[in-house]
Amino acid sequence: MSSEKQEWGTRFGVILAVAGSAVGLGNFLRFPGQAAANGGGAFMIPYFCALLFLGIPICWAEWTMGRYGGRRGFHSAPSILGIIGRGSAPRYLGVFGVLIPLAVSFYYTYIEAWCLGYAWHYLTGGIGVDAGTPVSEQTATAADFFADFVGLNQHGVIAGGSIQTLVFWLITFAVNILLVYRGISKGIEKFCSYAMPAMAICAVFVLIRVLTLGTPDPKAPDQNVVNGLGYMWNPDFKALTNAQTWLAAAGQIFFSLSVGFGVIINYASYMKKKDDVVLSGLTASATNELFEVGFGGLITLTAAFVFLGLSGTIAAVQGGTFGLGFQTLPVVFAHMPFGNVIGAIWFFMLFLAAITSSISMYQPSLAFFQETLGWTRKAATTLMVSICVIGSFLVMYFSKGAIFLGTIDDWVGTLMIFILAMVEIICFSWIFGIERGLKEAHLGAHIQIPYLFRFVMKYIAPVYLLVVFAAFSYNNLPVWIKGVADEPLKLGALGLIAAVTAFLVFCTWIGARRWRAAGLDIDGRQPQAD
Amino acid sequence: MTFMGWVFLGVSLTCVWGLTIWCYAKVLRLPPEEIAQEPQDFSSA
């Protein structure tokens, strides 16, 4: 039996916690790559359209549903969507809101440990990239270090003796669990209130360093900061006629803001009845955009261009998020004056970005186990930690080619987010009702949602989402399904996800029985007396 | 960096910085928060 009651201490606390959840590695590493590969500056047109018509409306819906559910004593997506969506189907679809953060945490904490490990290595002398050798050799050194560190070349390297990576993961995981166990106000809120400003300070420091690099190599006058910015920002308007550009922009906004993830709905459930959700939701989204466009859009590729030139930067972008972050940037830091210091600050900043996101992934499942099983926080934490240790160990053990990591990221961290977001916006706009929903959103609100957004939230966002989801599935699902059919380990990763899903569905069933037996209105049939 | 590159960079940064500053200015000007009222919790149901 649990009598613990949790809520945010301050309005800044919840804003920083949600912003911290949204700001992650994608802001600094994924966004610039996506923009550069999809029209440069022109990418910002579909990007801001997606922010306005998809990201912010769904954010507001999640904040509102979360606070509404919290007022009825519920804190997880299944129970809250059961009330909002009035029935069992939305409740069971809400399981995605627990599964997504839980399963993503299996690999996200591991990536977070890489950031901590790299920060440590830079503090203690770097990762062995010698700026005096040819660039190809430097790149190979950085790539080898990364492959050894994360076990990309063979399975079982973590279990087989890569002690340092395991130690960094254990530290990272323990810090995460400790923060979450301490609770919403004393753990998550307090940590984010220090970590977010610290992250901003680190970002400003690195940004100033990058923007004052000038032309470090007089023999390559074209490799300067202005041309580096040009690589990222010069618009290619032809890209706007390509559907892929619009899809990439919507995807970036979607993943970046943490919508459809099950986190915002959980965090908002700890708000008080008349706490503002409209301004808070917008402020958290704006903070995320500041880190993404204002820092991510200026730092990463500019630094790469200045030291690696056009061809090196193109190769870095093609290397994807991990390639850019953990293989290219170490080469860049090797060329920079005080490169080890900048590298340590950079990776520590990424670690902070990652940990403020990862703690938000544990809280939804913790709340879910508590409320469905009626367990204490301690017992629910033990269960969650057990699941996470099994999941994380499998991700770390089957590390060759990051096969478990990649499969879970594709199927859960990408595909399921679309599904949950669709369920949420349909429940909010169509079942709960857009007028009722906006009336609920405006309880205690300090700004009004513009009238136009009634139309946006009811029609444009669901259709936009459906089109993006259909195009995304058309482009990716055949390849993913073939990958699973050809590779037994990918099937194994999906088996793990299926097992966790089945367990969460079972817990939801138990919870529904308990709540009904207690006479609670879990289908949202009765009007709330407020 | 082309002229249009500067335009897109400038407009994008103005948008995100402007929105962020406007939001935080609004939040900072809000009246002090109410004393917490404990919510019901049905996890013990």
mmCIF file of C-alpha atoms in Angstrom, chain A residues 425 429-430 434 453-463:
data_model
loop_
_atom_site.group_PDB
_atom_site.id
_atom_site.type_symbol
_atom_site.label_atom_id
_atom_site.label_comp_id
_atom_site.label_asym_id
_atom_site.label_seq_id
_atom_site.Cartn_x
_atom_site.Cartn_y
_atom_site.Cartn_z
ATOM 1 C CA ILE A 425 -4.248 13.604 -30.113
ATOM 2 C CA SER A 429 -9.426 16.260 -29.713
ATOM 3 C CA TRP A 430 -12.117 13.774 -30.671
ATOM 4 C CA ILE A 434 -11.626 19.804 -28.362
ATOM 5 C CA PHE A 453 -5.459 25.942 -32.688
ATOM 6 C CA ARG A 454 -8.938 24.457 -32.210
ATOM 7 C CA PHE A 455 -8.782 23.658 -35.885
ATOM 8 C CA VAL A 456 -5.109 22.731 -35.799
ATOM 9 C CA MET A 457 -5.492 20.293 -32.898
ATOM 10 C CA LYS A 458 -8.653 18.685 -34.224
ATOM 11 C CA TYR A 459 -7.836 18.351 -37.900
ATOM 12 C CA ILE A 460 -4.385 19.472 -38.976
ATOM 13 C CA ALA A 461 -2.247 17.744 -36.318
ATOM 14 C CA PRO A 462 -3.916 14.298 -36.684
ATOM 15 C CA VAL A 463 -3.807 14.447 -40.493
#
